[in-house]
Short mmCIF file of C-alpha atoms in Angstrom, two decimals:
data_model
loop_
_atom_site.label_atom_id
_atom_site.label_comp_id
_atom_site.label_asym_id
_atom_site.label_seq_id
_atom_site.Cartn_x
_atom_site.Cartn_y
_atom_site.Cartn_z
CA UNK A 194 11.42 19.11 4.06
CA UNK A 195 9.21 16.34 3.31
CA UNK A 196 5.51 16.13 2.79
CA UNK A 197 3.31 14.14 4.18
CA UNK A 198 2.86 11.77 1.89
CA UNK A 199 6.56 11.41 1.31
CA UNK A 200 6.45 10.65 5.14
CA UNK A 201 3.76 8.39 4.85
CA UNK A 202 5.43 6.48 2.00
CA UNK A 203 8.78 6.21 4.10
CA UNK A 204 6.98 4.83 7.14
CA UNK A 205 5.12 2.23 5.57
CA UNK A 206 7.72 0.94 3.45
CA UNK A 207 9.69 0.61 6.33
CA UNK A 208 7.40 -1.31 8.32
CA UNK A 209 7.25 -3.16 5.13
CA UNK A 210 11.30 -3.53 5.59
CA UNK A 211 11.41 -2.89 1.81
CA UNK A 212 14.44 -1.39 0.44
CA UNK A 213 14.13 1.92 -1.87
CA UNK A 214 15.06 -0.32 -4.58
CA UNK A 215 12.66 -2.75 -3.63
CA UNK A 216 9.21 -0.64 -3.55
CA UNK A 217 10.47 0.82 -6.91
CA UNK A 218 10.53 -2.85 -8.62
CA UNK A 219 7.59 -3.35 -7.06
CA UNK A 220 5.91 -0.20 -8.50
CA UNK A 221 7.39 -0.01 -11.71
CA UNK A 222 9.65 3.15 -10.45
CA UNK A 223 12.53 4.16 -10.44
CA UNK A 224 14.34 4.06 -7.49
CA UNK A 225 15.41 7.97 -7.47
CA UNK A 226 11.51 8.21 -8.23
CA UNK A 227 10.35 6.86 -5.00
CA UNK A 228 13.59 9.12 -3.41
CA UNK A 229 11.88 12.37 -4.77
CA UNK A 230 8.62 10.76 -3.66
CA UNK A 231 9.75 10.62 0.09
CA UNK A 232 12.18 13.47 0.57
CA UNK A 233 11.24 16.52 -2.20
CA UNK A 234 8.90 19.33 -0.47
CA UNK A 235 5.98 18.53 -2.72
CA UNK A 236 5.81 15.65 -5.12
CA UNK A 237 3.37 15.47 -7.83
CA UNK A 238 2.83 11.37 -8.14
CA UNK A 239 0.73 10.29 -11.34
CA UNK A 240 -2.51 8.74 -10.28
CA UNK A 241 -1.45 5.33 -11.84
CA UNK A 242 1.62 5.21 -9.49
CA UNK A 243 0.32 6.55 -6.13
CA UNK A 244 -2.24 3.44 -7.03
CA UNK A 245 0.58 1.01 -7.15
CA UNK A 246 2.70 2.33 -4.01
CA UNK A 247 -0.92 2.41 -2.33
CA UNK A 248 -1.83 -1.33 -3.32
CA UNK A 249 2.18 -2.37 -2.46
CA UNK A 250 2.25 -0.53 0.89
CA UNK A 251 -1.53 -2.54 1.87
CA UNK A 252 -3.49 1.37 1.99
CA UNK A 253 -5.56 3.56 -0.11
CA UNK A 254 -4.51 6.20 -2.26
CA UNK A 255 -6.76 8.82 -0.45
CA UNK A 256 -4.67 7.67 2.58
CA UNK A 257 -2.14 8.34 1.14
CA UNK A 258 -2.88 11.76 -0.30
CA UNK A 259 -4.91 13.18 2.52
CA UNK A 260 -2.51 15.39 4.99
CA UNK A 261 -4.28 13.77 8.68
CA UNK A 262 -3.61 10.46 10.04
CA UNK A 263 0.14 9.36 10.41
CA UNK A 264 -0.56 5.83 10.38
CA UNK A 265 -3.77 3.70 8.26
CA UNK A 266 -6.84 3.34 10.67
CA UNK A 267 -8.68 -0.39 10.50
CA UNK A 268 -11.49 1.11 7.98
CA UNK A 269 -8.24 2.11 5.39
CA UNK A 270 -7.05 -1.06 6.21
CA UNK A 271 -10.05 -3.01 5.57
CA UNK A 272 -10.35 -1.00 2.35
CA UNK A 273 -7.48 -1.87 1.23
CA UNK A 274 -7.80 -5.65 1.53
CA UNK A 275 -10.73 -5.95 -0.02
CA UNK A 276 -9.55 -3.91 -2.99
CA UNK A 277 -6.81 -6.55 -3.11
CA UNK A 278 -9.38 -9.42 -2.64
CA UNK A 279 -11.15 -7.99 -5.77
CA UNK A 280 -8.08 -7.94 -7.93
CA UNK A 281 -7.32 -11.61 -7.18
CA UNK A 282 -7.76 -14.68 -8.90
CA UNK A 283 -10.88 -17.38 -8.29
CA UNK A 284 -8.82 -20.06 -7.16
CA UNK A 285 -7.27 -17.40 -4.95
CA UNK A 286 -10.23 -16.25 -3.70
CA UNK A 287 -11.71 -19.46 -2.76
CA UNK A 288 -8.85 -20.80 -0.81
CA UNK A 289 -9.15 -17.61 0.99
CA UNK A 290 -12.88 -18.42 1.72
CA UNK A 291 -12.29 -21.92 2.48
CA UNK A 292 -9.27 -20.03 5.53
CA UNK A 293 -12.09 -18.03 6.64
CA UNK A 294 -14.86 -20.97 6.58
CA UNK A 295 -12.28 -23.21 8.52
CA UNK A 296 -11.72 -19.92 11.44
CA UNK A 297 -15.26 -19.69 11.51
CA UNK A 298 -15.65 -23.29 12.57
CA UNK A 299 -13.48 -23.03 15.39
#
């Protein structure tokens, strides 16, 4: 029976419409990893990769890991952009602003 995180994990990647195969790549797994990850009773991730699947699948580890809430709420959401925000580049960043600048004017 899976857990809940396994569940979790399934959902989102297919939402995603990533592959097994794909969410491993993108993760550095393996793709029998990410199996055991979704289908074994309970799975015992490493920090470092429930981080990745977390930043892949656009929510937070603790979303991840807690056992309520089937599907990411706006504050997880919200979390989890700007924890993606932080991690990119200044150009990146400032074409993003200049997106948000150019909404606002609207």
């Amino acid at each position: 029976m899976p857990s809940p995180l396994g569940d979790k994990i399934r959902a989102l990647r297919k939402q995603k419409k990533l592959s097994l195969e794909q969410l491993a790549e993108m993760t550095d797994s393996s793709k029998s990893y990410i199996w055991e990850l979704e289908n074994k009773d309970e799975p015992k991730p490493s920090a470092d990769k429930i981080g990745k699947i977390a930043a892949v699948l656009d929510v937070t580890t603790e979303f991840l890991l807690t056992e309520s809430t089937a599907t990411p709420d706006e504050a997880v959401l919200d979390e989890a952009f700007f924890r993606k925000y932080k991690t990119m580049s200044e150009p990146d960043k400032k074409k993003l602003r200049k997106i948000l600048e150019a909404w606002e004017d609207e």
